[in-house]
Amino acid sequence: MFNLSRKETAHASHIAAIDLGSNSFHMIIARWDNDQLILLDRLREPVRLGWGLQADGSLSDEAREKAMACLERFGECLREYPSRSVRIVGTKTLRSITDSRQFLQEAQVRLGHPVEIISGDEEARLVYLGVAHCIAPGEGKRMVIDIGGGSTEIILGQGMAPLLKESLSMGCVAIAKQFFFDGKVTDKAIKKARIACLQELEPVNDLFVEQGWQEVLGASGTIKAVAKVCQSMGWSDGTIEKQSLDIIVQMYRQHGNTDLKISGLSDDRQAVFLGGVIVLSALFESLQLDQMTAADWALREGLLYDLKGRLEDHDIRQASVDALAKRFHVNLEKAERVEKTALMLLEQVSDSWGLNVDEAGKLLRWSARLYPVGLDIAHSDYHKHSAYIVEHVDMAGCSRAEQKQLAALVLAHRKRFPVKQFPLENIALLQVAILLRLAIIFHRGRKKEGRLPIKLRASNHKLKLTLSTAWLEANTLTHADLESEAQHLEEIGYLLDVIANGD
């Protein structure tokens, strides 16, 4: 989420990442030393948020209370950190609950920082990034698999770049809850769980198998737990093979309950371990895997490296915006002119409106490049097509909330203000939208100009736009558009006064 009205100039020496997963909540704190990530602290609590997800999409009171208590403890460590140095994301369960807005508001109060809900595609990208920085890639392709509590991410990549990503709705908590809720283990339940996982894999397995790879790496709790069991039982040095998974499943079958004590398995993972093993076994079968090596790093470490890129102006979101603009044949020369004018207007009103120049500037730059993407579909009401594309396409690096903010700006860039679809309570975003609208008005035609002779002053809900008399007389259509814009803004409580200056 873009914190548009937050002016933060402090630079923390430490950075932090929190992963609100369906099984566990993780927090990691680190610092950078000679471009190396130095991990300072890790906290993990098995909250099992996914276990509290109910059939109607709500979260049980018990799960919510347990989650908030954990976040309160995490928040004690983070309250002095500037938000630019903290990244907090929610995954499968938070993608699924119907009351996510209320949960996110409560979470932010306890953490002191906003929580982003990320897509499965973005989760997969961050997992691959974390694993790639943990185990240096070789020359060929590598498969990375992450089994979480509610979802499983499969990524095929080469070097530091993912090539193919899928997020599937199966995880250790989800499978354990669906098929072993009462703790009983039967042949019938094992068979049903296995078939459910294979059905989830069926639509995507050919996409991966036909690509081929040279190594397979696994990440996160289930896979690391399996590797530890394999080593503790003396089956391998920690390398995971299909035979070991079959033995574990058979042990549960014979025991008849999920409370089985296994060497190397921690007590807090006991209830969901069989669910994760069945997911992993199905992956081995469907993708025709021989063996897997467990990596120590995953999503949260990927978050830290992604955050480092943002802090150092190597933001992958910029590349995502550029790629989307190129895909939909945006006139980049014109977009850059709109961007330049929008940033000039921002510079003139940022103090009076209390806007964060860095964050608001990013939104203006990116929306200036994306507002025309809908023209590739149809000219009529193209802003609606543009908004739909921006909100729903996969954009690497962007959370759902960030894409919604961008989509809101794109939707609001022309015609009457979309009061029913725009979050009017977000005053800073509304003000950014006004700046974008004004910048676009000045570049509706094909005429190319240098720096426009514009002076914009703002005070609360009043704007004073000063232009030279000569310029207004030479640009009568733009003048008419500005007068129409004054009427549109008046409908949302803003007064735009266009003044001719004789200079």
Short mmCIF file of C-alpha atoms in Angstrom, two decimals:
data_model
loop_
_atom_site.label_atom_id
_atom_site.label_comp_id
_atom_site.label_asym_id
_atom_site.label_seq_id
_atom_site.Cartn_x
_atom_site.Cartn_y
_atom_site.Cartn_z
CA MET A 1 0.00 0.00 0.00
CA PHE A 2 1.29 3.45 -0.91
CA ASN A 3 1.48 5.68 2.19
CA LEU A 4 0.86 8.90 0.31
CA SER A 5 0.55 11.37 3.15
CA ARG A 6 3.36 9.97 5.24
CA LYS A 7 6.56 11.96 5.27
CA GLU A 8 9.29 9.63 6.46
CA THR A 9 12.87 10.70 6.10
CA ALA A 10 14.42 8.43 8.72
CA HIS A 11 16.65 5.66 7.45
CA ALA A 12 16.68 2.61 9.69
CA SER A 13 19.86 0.53 9.82
CA HIS A 14 17.69 -2.56 10.17
CA ILE A 15 14.92 -3.88 7.97
CA ALA A 16 12.19 -6.37 8.77
CA ALA A 17 9.84 -8.72 6.96
CA ILE A 18 6.77 -10.54 8.28
CA ASP A 19 5.01 -13.42 6.55
CA LEU A 20 1.47 -14.03 7.79
CA GLY A 21 1.07 -17.57 6.53
CA SER A 22 -1.79 -20.02 6.86
CA ASN A 23 0.18 -22.20 9.27
CA SER A 24 2.73 -19.92 10.92
CA PHE A 25 3.49 -16.23 11.31
CA HIS A 26 7.17 -15.45 10.77
CA MET A 27 9.16 -12.30 11.45
CA ILE A 28 12.74 -11.76 10.40
CA ILE A 29 14.97 -8.76 11.19
CA ALA A 30 18.20 -8.11 9.33
CA ARG A 31 20.74 -5.50 8.32
CA TRP A 32 22.97 -5.07 5.31
CA ASP A 33 26.74 -5.23 5.63
CA ASN A 34 28.90 -4.89 2.50
CA ASP A 35 25.87 -5.84 0.41
CA GLN A 36 25.39 -9.01 2.42
CA LEU A 37 22.20 -9.82 4.33
CA ILE A 38 22.99 -10.32 8.00
CA LEU A 39 20.11 -11.98 9.83
CA LEU A 40 19.71 -10.63 13.35
CA ASP A 41 16.56 -12.21 14.69
CA ARG A 42 13.80 -14.65 13.74
CA LEU A 43 10.45 -15.21 15.40
CA ARG A 44 7.93 -17.91 14.48
CA GLU A 45 4.55 -18.69 15.97
CA PRO A 46 2.34 -21.58 14.74
CA VAL A 47 -0.85 -19.52 14.63
CA ARG A 48 -2.63 -21.89 12.19
CA LEU A 49 -4.74 -19.11 10.73
CA GLY A 50 -5.95 -21.45 7.99
CA TRP A 51 -7.44 -23.80 10.59
CA GLY A 52 -9.76 -20.98 11.63
CA LEU A 53 -11.00 -20.27 8.09
CA GLN A 54 -14.68 -21.25 8.05
CA ALA A 55 -16.91 -22.41 5.20
CA ASP A 56 -18.51 -18.97 4.76
CA GLY A 57 -15.11 -17.31 4.38
CA SER A 58 -15.07 -15.82 7.88
CA LEU A 59 -12.37 -16.32 10.47
CA SER A 60 -13.16 -17.98 13.79
CA ASP A 61 -12.91 -15.81 16.90
CA GLU A 62 -10.29 -18.12 18.34
CA ALA A 63 -8.06 -17.86 15.26
CA ARG A 64 -8.47 -14.07 15.10
CA GLU A 65 -7.60 -13.63 18.77
CA LYS A 66 -4.56 -15.89 18.47
CA ALA A 67 -3.39 -14.01 15.39
CA MET A 68 -3.81 -10.59 16.99
CA ALA A 69 -1.98 -11.67 20.14
CA CYS A 70 0.95 -12.78 17.97
CA LEU A 71 0.93 -9.54 15.99
CA GLU A 72 0.91 -7.53 19.21
CA ARG A 73 4.14 -9.28 20.20
CA PHE A 74 5.67 -8.73 16.77
CA GLY A 75 4.62 -5.09 16.88
CA GLU A 76 6.60 -4.47 20.07
CA CYS A 77 9.76 -5.09 18.05
CA LEU A 78 8.80 -2.86 15.11
CA ARG A 79 7.15 0.28 16.45
CA GLU A 80 10.26 2.44 16.09
CA TYR A 81 10.90 1.33 12.51
CA PRO A 82 9.88 3.62 9.63
CA SER A 83 7.34 1.89 7.40
CA ARG A 84 9.70 2.08 4.43
CA SER A 85 11.96 -0.40 6.30
CA VAL A 86 9.22 -2.95 7.03
CA ARG A 87 7.31 -5.25 4.68
CA ILE A 88 4.41 -7.35 5.96
CA VAL A 89 2.47 -9.68 3.68
CA GLY A 90 -0.47 -12.04 4.01
CA THR A 91 -0.87 -15.11 1.80
CA LYS A 92 -3.50 -17.78 1.09
CA THR A 93 -5.79 -17.49 4.11
CA LEU A 94 -5.85 -13.69 4.02
CA ARG A 95 -6.58 -13.95 0.29
CA SER A 96 -9.57 -16.13 1.16
CA ILE A 97 -11.30 -14.53 4.13
CA THR A 98 -14.27 -12.29 3.40
CA ASP A 99 -13.58 -9.83 6.22
CA SER A 100 -9.97 -9.16 5.27
CA ARG A 101 -10.37 -5.37 5.47
CA GLN A 102 -11.33 -5.50 9.14
CA PHE A 103 -8.54 -7.98 9.87
CA LEU A 104 -5.98 -5.75 8.14
CA GLN A 105 -7.10 -2.70 10.10
CA GLU A 106 -6.78 -4.55 13.40
CA ALA A 107 -3.42 -5.97 12.36
CA GLN A 108 -2.06 -2.53 11.45
CA VAL A 109 -3.01 -1.17 14.89
CA ARG A 110 -1.05 -3.93 16.59
CA LEU A 111 1.94 -3.91 14.25
CA GLY A 112 2.19 -0.17 13.68
CA HIS A 113 2.64 -0.87 9.96
CA PRO A 114 0.28 -1.81 7.10
CA VAL A 115 -0.21 -5.38 5.91
CA GLU A 116 -0.33 -6.23 2.21
CA ILE A 117 -2.23 -9.20 0.79
CA ILE A 118 -0.20 -10.59 -2.09
CA SER A 119 -1.35 -12.79 -4.95
CA GLY A 120 -0.23 -16.37 -5.36
CA ASP A 121 1.85 -15.30 -8.35
CA GLU A 122 3.64 -12.65 -6.28
CA GLU A 123 4.14 -15.12 -3.46
CA ALA A 124 5.80 -17.51 -5.91
CA ARG A 125 8.10 -14.76 -7.21
CA LEU A 126 9.23 -13.83 -3.71
CA VAL A 127 9.81 -17.48 -2.77
CA TYR A 128 12.04 -17.94 -5.81
CA LEU A 129 13.92 -14.73 -4.97
CA GLY A 130 14.60 -15.93 -1.43
CA VAL A 131 15.74 -19.40 -2.53
CA ALA A 132 17.94 -17.98 -5.30
CA HIS A 133 19.80 -15.83 -2.76
CA CYS A 134 20.17 -18.81 -0.43
CA ILE A 135 21.51 -21.33 -2.96
CA ALA A 136 23.25 -19.75 -5.93
CA PRO A 137 21.71 -20.86 -9.25
CA GLY A 138 23.70 -22.99 -11.64
CA GLU A 139 23.74 -22.84 -15.42
CA GLY A 140 20.51 -24.72 -16.10
CA LYS A 141 16.91 -24.45 -15.00
CA ARG A 142 15.80 -25.14 -11.47
CA MET A 143 12.46 -26.00 -9.96
CA VAL A 144 11.54 -24.45 -6.62
CA ILE A 145 8.58 -25.76 -4.60
CA ASP A 146 7.15 -24.15 -1.48
CA ILE A 147 4.45 -25.94 0.53
CA GLY A 148 2.70 -23.52 2.84
CA GLY A 149 -0.28 -23.92 5.09
CA GLY A 150 -2.91 -23.01 2.51
CA SER A 151 -1.18 -23.08 -0.86
CA THR A 152 1.73 -24.59 -2.74
CA GLU A 153 3.89 -22.55 -5.08
CA ILE A 154 5.74 -24.19 -7.98
CA ILE A 155 8.30 -22.09 -9.81
CA LEU A 156 10.56 -22.94 -12.71
CA GLY A 157 13.38 -20.49 -13.17
CA GLN A 158 16.83 -19.87 -14.50
CA GLY A 159 19.43 -17.80 -12.73
CA MET A 160 17.69 -15.17 -10.60
CA ALA A 161 14.58 -15.00 -12.80
CA PRO A 162 11.43 -17.13 -12.51
CA LEU A 163 10.17 -18.34 -15.89
CA LEU A 164 6.96 -20.16 -14.96
CA LYS A 165 4.95 -19.77 -11.74
CA GLU A 166 1.86 -21.47 -10.34
CA SER A 167 0.12 -21.18 -6.98
CA LEU A 168 -2.11 -24.16 -6.12
CA SER A 169 -4.81 -24.39 -3.45
CA MET A 170 -3.29 -27.16 -1.38
CA GLY A 171 -1.14 -26.93 1.73
CA CYS A 172 -0.34 -28.74 4.95
CA VAL A 173 -3.10 -27.03 6.98
CA ALA A 174 -5.70 -27.17 4.21
CA ILE A 175 -5.21 -30.92 3.58
CA ALA A 176 -4.97 -31.82 7.27
CA LYS A 177 -8.12 -29.84 8.04
CA GLN A 178 -10.13 -31.29 5.15
CA PHE A 179 -9.19 -34.95 5.50
CA PHE A 180 -7.79 -35.46 9.03
CA PHE A 181 -9.73 -32.87 11.05
CA ASP A 182 -10.42 -35.24 13.95
CA GLY A 183 -6.87 -36.59 13.94
CA LYS A 184 -7.86 -40.03 12.67
CA VAL A 185 -5.83 -41.51 9.81
CA THR A 186 -7.44 -44.16 7.57
CA ASP A 187 -6.65 -45.66 4.18
CA LYS A 188 -9.75 -43.98 2.80
CA ALA A 189 -8.76 -40.52 4.07
CA ILE A 190 -5.19 -40.88 2.77
CA LYS A 191 -6.48 -41.94 -0.65
CA LYS A 192 -8.93 -39.02 -0.84
CA ALA A 193 -6.27 -36.52 0.21
CA ARG A 194 -3.81 -37.85 -2.36
CA ILE A 195 -6.41 -37.73 -5.18
CA ALA A 196 -7.38 -34.16 -4.22
CA CYS A 197 -3.74 -33.07 -4.53
CA LEU A 198 -3.24 -34.87 -7.85
CA GLN A 199 -6.41 -33.23 -9.20
CA GLU A 200 -5.07 -29.82 -8.20
CA LEU A 201 -1.81 -30.59 -10.01
CA GLU A 202 -3.36 -32.09 -13.13
CA PRO A 203 -3.98 -28.83 -15.08
CA VAL A 204 -0.39 -27.60 -14.65
CA ASN A 205 1.95 -30.60 -14.44
CA ASP A 206 2.49 -30.88 -18.20
CA LEU A 207 3.47 -27.18 -18.36
CA PHE A 208 6.39 -27.90 -16.05
CA VAL A 209 7.37 -31.43 -17.13
CA GLU A 210 7.80 -30.48 -20.79
CA GLN A 211 10.18 -27.67 -19.80
CA GLY A 212 12.70 -29.83 -17.95
CA TRP A 213 15.11 -28.80 -15.18
CA GLN A 214 18.46 -29.65 -13.70
CA GLU A 215 17.74 -29.40 -9.96
CA VAL A 216 14.79 -29.34 -7.56
CA LEU A 217 14.75 -27.25 -4.40
CA GLY A 218 12.11 -27.11 -1.70
CA ALA A 219 11.35 -24.30 0.74
CA SER A 220 9.41 -23.51 3.92
CA GLY A 221 8.22 -25.51 6.91
CA THR A 222 6.83 -28.75 5.51
CA ILE A 223 9.76 -29.46 3.22
CA LYS A 224 12.38 -28.50 5.81
CA ALA A 225 10.59 -30.68 8.36
CA VAL A 226 10.58 -33.66 5.97
CA ALA A 227 14.29 -33.15 5.27
CA LYS A 228 15.02 -33.09 9.00
CA VAL A 229 13.02 -36.30 9.55
CA CYS A 230 14.88 -38.02 6.68
CA GLN A 231 18.20 -37.10 8.26
CA SER A 232 17.15 -37.94 11.81
CA MET A 233 15.82 -41.34 10.74
CA GLY A 234 19.08 -42.10 8.92
CA TRP A 235 17.45 -42.38 5.50
CA SER A 236 19.62 -39.71 3.88
CA ASP A 237 21.73 -36.63 4.53
CA GLY A 238 18.51 -34.59 4.37
CA THR A 239 17.83 -35.15 0.69
CA ILE A 240 14.17 -36.03 0.12
CA GLU A 241 13.21 -39.00 -2.05
CA LYS A 242 9.82 -40.51 -2.92
CA GLN A 243 10.59 -43.69 -0.99
CA SER A 244 11.03 -41.72 2.24
CA LEU A 245 7.64 -40.04 1.78
CA ASP A 246 5.99 -43.42 1.24
CA ILE A 247 7.52 -44.71 4.47
CA ILE A 248 6.23 -41.69 6.44
CA VAL A 249 2.70 -42.14 5.09
CA GLN A 250 2.82 -45.85 5.94
CA MET A 251 3.90 -45.00 9.51
CA TYR A 252 0.81 -42.80 9.90
CA ARG A 253 -1.39 -45.46 8.34
CA GLN A 254 -0.23 -48.01 10.87
CA HIS A 255 -0.49 -45.60 13.81
CA GLY A 256 -3.98 -44.43 12.82
CA ASN A 257 -3.70 -40.88 14.15
CA THR A 258 -1.91 -37.60 13.34
CA ASP A 259 -0.37 -37.49 16.84
CA LEU A 260 2.42 -39.83 15.69
CA LYS A 261 5.80 -39.07 17.24
CA ILE A 262 8.53 -39.10 14.61
CA SER A 263 12.22 -38.52 15.20
CA GLY A 264 13.19 -35.04 14.04
CA LEU A 265 9.61 -33.68 13.96
CA SER A 266 8.73 -30.82 16.29
CA ASP A 267 5.55 -31.07 18.38
CA ASP A 268 4.01 -27.88 16.96
CA ARG A 269 4.06 -29.31 13.41
CA GLN A 270 2.67 -32.70 14.37
CA ALA A 271 -1.03 -32.02 13.58
CA VAL A 272 -0.38 -30.81 10.02
CA PHE A 273 2.69 -32.84 9.05
CA LEU A 274 0.83 -35.69 7.34
CA GLY A 275 -1.13 -33.18 5.23
CA GLY A 276 2.13 -31.63 4.05
CA VAL A 277 3.73 -35.02 3.35
CA ILE A 278 0.78 -36.05 1.16
CA VAL A 279 1.05 -32.78 -0.78
CA LEU A 280 4.76 -33.37 -1.27
CA SER A 281 4.23 -36.99 -2.29
CA ALA A 282 1.68 -35.90 -4.91
CA LEU A 283 4.16 -33.34 -6.25
CA PHE A 284 6.83 -36.03 -6.61
CA GLU A 285 4.40 -38.27 -8.47
CA SER A 286 2.79 -35.68 -10.72
CA LEU A 287 5.99 -33.83 -11.66
CA GLN A 288 8.04 -37.03 -11.88
CA LEU A 289 10.62 -35.87 -9.34
CA ASP A 290 13.52 -38.04 -8.24
CA GLN A 291 14.79 -36.08 -5.27
CA MET A 292 14.65 -32.65 -3.62
CA THR A 293 17.03 -30.53 -1.57
CA ALA A 294 15.64 -28.25 1.14
CA ALA A 295 16.65 -24.57 1.13
CA ASP A 296 16.81 -22.56 4.34
CA TRP A 297 15.40 -19.35 2.83
CA ALA A 298 12.03 -18.68 1.23
CA LEU A 299 9.32 -16.00 1.15
CA ARG A 300 10.41 -13.76 4.03
CA GLU A 301 14.03 -13.62 2.86
CA GLY A 302 12.71 -12.83 -0.61
CA LEU A 303 10.75 -9.99 0.97
CA LEU A 304 13.95 -8.56 2.46
CA TYR A 305 15.76 -8.59 -0.88
CA ASP A 306 12.73 -7.08 -2.58
CA LEU A 307 12.58 -4.38 0.10
CA LYS A 308 16.28 -3.68 -0.38
CA GLY A 309 15.61 -3.11 -4.07
CA ARG A 310 12.88 -0.60 -3.27
CA LEU A 311 15.08 1.27 -0.82
CA GLU A 312 17.86 1.48 -3.41
CA ASP A 313 15.54 2.51 -6.26
CA HIS A 314 15.76 -0.87 -7.99
CA ASP A 315 12.03 -1.41 -7.71
CA ILE A 316 10.71 -4.35 -9.71
CA ARG A 317 7.32 -2.63 -9.78
CA GLN A 318 8.74 -0.13 -12.25
CA ALA A 319 9.71 -2.97 -14.58
CA SER A 320 6.21 -4.44 -14.22
CA VAL A 321 4.61 -1.12 -15.17
CA ASP A 322 6.91 -0.71 -18.18
CA ALA A 323 6.21 -4.27 -19.35
CA LEU A 324 2.44 -3.76 -19.07
CA ALA A 325 2.60 -0.47 -20.95
CA LYS A 326 4.63 -2.12 -23.70
CA ARG A 327 2.27 -5.10 -23.86
CA PHE A 328 -0.70 -2.80 -24.52
CA HIS A 329 1.16 -0.53 -26.96
CA VAL A 330 1.07 2.65 -24.87
CA ASN A 331 2.49 5.75 -26.54
CA LEU A 332 5.40 6.12 -24.14
CA GLU A 333 6.51 9.47 -25.51
CA LYS A 334 3.13 10.98 -24.65
CA ALA A 335 3.01 9.11 -21.33
CA GLU A 336 6.36 10.61 -20.35
CA ARG A 337 5.05 14.10 -21.11
CA VAL A 338 2.03 13.48 -18.87
CA GLU A 339 4.33 12.08 -16.20
CA LYS A 340 6.63 15.12 -16.34
CA THR A 341 3.74 17.55 -15.97
CA ALA A 342 2.13 15.53 -13.16
CA LEU A 343 5.38 15.52 -11.19
CA MET A 344 5.76 19.25 -11.73
CA LEU A 345 2.28 19.80 -10.31
CA LEU A 346 3.06 17.50 -7.38
CA GLU A 347 6.18 19.50 -6.58
CA GLN A 348 4.10 22.70 -6.42
CA VAL A 349 1.41 21.37 -4.04
CA SER A 350 3.10 18.62 -2.02
CA ASP A 351 3.75 20.84 1.01
CA SER A 352 0.30 22.41 1.16
CA TRP A 353 -1.42 19.05 0.70
CA GLY A 354 1.04 17.12 2.87
CA LEU A 355 1.83 14.57 0.17
CA ASN A 356 4.81 12.24 0.33
CA VAL A 357 6.69 13.19 -2.83
CA ASP A 358 8.38 9.80 -3.24
CA GLU A 359 5.26 7.66 -2.85
CA ALA A 360 2.88 10.02 -4.65
CA GLY A 361 5.50 10.46 -7.37
CA LYS A 362 5.63 6.72 -8.00
CA LEU A 363 1.87 6.54 -8.32
CA LEU A 364 1.80 9.47 -10.73
CA ARG A 365 4.64 8.06 -12.86
CA TRP A 366 3.06 4.63 -13.07
CA SER A 367 -0.52 5.76 -13.62
CA ALA A 368 0.70 8.13 -16.35
CA ARG A 369 2.03 5.08 -18.19
CA LEU A 370 -0.94 2.82 -17.53
CA TYR A 371 -4.03 4.97 -18.00
CA PRO A 372 -4.12 4.34 -21.81
CA VAL A 373 -3.74 0.52 -21.72
CA GLY A 374 -7.48 0.05 -22.30
CA LEU A 375 -7.22 1.70 -25.71
CA ASP A 376 -5.94 -1.63 -27.01
CA ILE A 377 -9.40 -3.06 -26.31
CA ALA A 378 -11.74 -0.21 -27.31
CA HIS A 379 -11.70 3.57 -27.43
CA SER A 380 -15.17 3.96 -25.94
CA ASP A 381 -14.91 4.03 -22.13
CA TYR A 382 -11.32 2.89 -22.42
CA HIS A 383 -10.60 4.12 -18.89
CA LYS A 384 -12.85 1.33 -17.56
CA HIS A 385 -10.92 -1.27 -19.56
CA SER A 386 -7.65 0.24 -18.34
CA ALA A 387 -8.73 0.05 -14.71
CA TYR A 388 -9.83 -3.58 -15.04
CA ILE A 389 -6.52 -4.58 -16.62
CA VAL A 390 -4.42 -2.76 -14.02
CA GLU A 391 -6.34 -4.25 -11.10
CA HIS A 392 -6.45 -7.86 -12.30
CA VAL A 393 -3.27 -8.51 -14.29
CA ASP A 394 -0.30 -10.07 -12.48
CA MET A 395 2.20 -7.29 -11.75
CA ALA A 396 5.40 -8.51 -10.11
CA GLY A 397 6.19 -6.62 -6.92
CA CYS A 398 2.69 -5.21 -6.44
CA SER A 399 0.27 -6.14 -3.68
CA ARG A 400 -3.46 -6.30 -4.26
CA ALA A 401 -3.93 -2.99 -2.46
CA GLU A 402 -1.29 -1.26 -4.58
CA GLN A 403 -2.89 -2.48 -7.80
CA LYS A 404 -6.30 -1.30 -6.57
CA GLN A 405 -4.85 2.15 -5.89
CA LEU A 406 -3.34 2.29 -9.36
CA ALA A 407 -6.58 1.04 -10.90
CA ALA A 408 -8.57 3.69 -9.02
CA LEU A 409 -6.34 6.44 -10.44
CA VAL A 410 -6.62 5.03 -13.95
CA LEU A 411 -10.41 4.82 -13.69
CA ALA A 412 -10.65 8.39 -12.41
CA HIS A 413 -8.40 10.05 -14.98
CA ARG A 414 -11.19 11.36 -17.23
CA LYS A 415 -14.86 12.35 -17.39
CA ARG A 416 -16.90 12.73 -14.20
CA PHE A 417 -15.25 11.46 -11.06
CA PRO A 418 -16.27 7.81 -10.35
CA VAL A 419 -17.51 8.48 -6.82
CA LYS A 420 -19.05 5.01 -6.40
CA GLN A 421 -15.85 3.15 -7.32
CA PHE A 422 -13.19 5.50 -5.93
CA PRO A 423 -12.14 5.36 -2.24
CA LEU A 424 -13.04 8.98 -1.50
CA GLU A 425 -12.08 8.56 2.15
CA ASN A 426 -8.45 8.28 0.98
CA ILE A 427 -7.90 12.03 0.66
CA ALA A 428 -4.28 11.72 -0.43
CA LEU A 429 -5.16 9.30 -3.24
CA LEU A 430 -7.96 11.63 -4.32
CA GLN A 431 -5.52 14.54 -4.50
CA VAL A 432 -3.10 12.46 -6.57
CA ALA A 433 -5.98 11.65 -8.92
CA ILE A 434 -6.68 15.37 -9.36
CA LEU A 435 -3.04 16.00 -10.29
CA LEU A 436 -3.14 13.17 -12.83
CA ARG A 437 -6.37 14.50 -14.36
CA LEU A 438 -4.89 17.99 -14.76
CA ALA A 439 -1.67 16.65 -16.28
CA ILE A 440 -3.61 14.61 -18.85
CA ILE A 441 -5.72 17.62 -19.84
CA PHE A 442 -2.57 19.50 -20.80
CA HIS A 443 -1.51 16.66 -23.12
CA ARG A 444 -4.72 15.52 -24.78
CA GLY A 445 -3.63 16.74 -28.19
CA ARG A 446 -0.58 15.74 -30.19
CA LYS A 447 1.16 19.06 -29.72
CA LYS A 448 4.53 18.68 -28.04
CA GLU A 449 5.60 21.42 -25.65
CA GLY A 450 8.49 22.01 -23.34
CA ARG A 451 7.91 22.91 -19.71
CA LEU A 452 4.38 24.25 -19.50
CA PRO A 453 3.85 27.70 -17.93
CA ILE A 454 1.71 26.36 -15.11
CA LYS A 455 1.53 27.56 -11.53
CA LEU A 456 -0.68 25.49 -9.23
CA ARG A 457 -1.46 26.43 -5.66
CA ALA A 458 -3.56 24.30 -3.31
CA SER A 459 -5.18 24.91 0.03
CA ASN A 460 -7.37 22.16 1.43
CA HIS A 461 -10.13 21.79 -1.19
CA LYS A 462 -9.23 24.84 -3.24
CA LEU A 463 -6.90 24.94 -6.25
CA LYS A 464 -5.67 28.01 -8.10
CA LEU A 465 -4.25 27.29 -11.56
CA THR A 466 -2.44 30.23 -13.15
CA LEU A 467 -1.56 30.33 -16.87
CA SER A 468 -0.47 33.16 -19.11
CA THR A 469 -3.19 34.93 -21.06
CA ALA A 470 -1.31 34.35 -24.29
CA TRP A 471 -1.06 30.62 -23.66
CA LEU A 472 -4.77 30.31 -22.88
CA GLU A 473 -5.68 32.24 -26.02
CA ALA A 474 -3.46 29.94 -28.09
CA ASN A 475 -4.92 26.80 -26.49
CA THR A 476 -8.66 27.37 -26.43
CA LEU A 477 -9.55 23.66 -26.36
CA THR A 478 -7.40 23.06 -23.30
CA HIS A 479 -8.95 26.11 -21.66
CA ALA A 480 -12.40 24.66 -22.32
CA ASP A 481 -11.31 21.31 -20.91
CA LEU A 482 -10.08 23.04 -17.73
CA GLU A 483 -13.44 24.76 -17.33
CA SER A 484 -15.18 21.38 -17.67
CA GLU A 485 -12.73 19.93 -15.16
CA ALA A 486 -13.67 22.66 -12.67
CA GLN A 487 -17.27 21.44 -12.88
CA HIS A 488 -16.24 17.80 -12.39
CA LEU A 489 -14.12 18.65 -9.35
CA GLU A 490 -16.87 20.77 -7.83
CA GLU A 491 -19.00 17.61 -7.72
CA ILE A 492 -16.52 16.08 -5.27
CA GLY A 493 -16.06 19.21 -3.21
CA TYR A 494 -12.98 20.75 -4.81
CA LEU A 495 -12.89 24.24 -6.30
CA LEU A 496 -10.60 24.82 -9.30
CA ASP A 497 -10.00 28.42 -10.25
CA VAL A 498 -8.28 29.00 -13.63
CA ILE A 499 -6.58 32.38 -13.67
CA ALA A 500 -5.15 34.19 -16.70
CA ASN A 501 -1.95 36.04 -15.98
CA GLY A 502 -1.04 38.89 -18.31
CA ASP A 503 2.70 38.12 -18.07
#
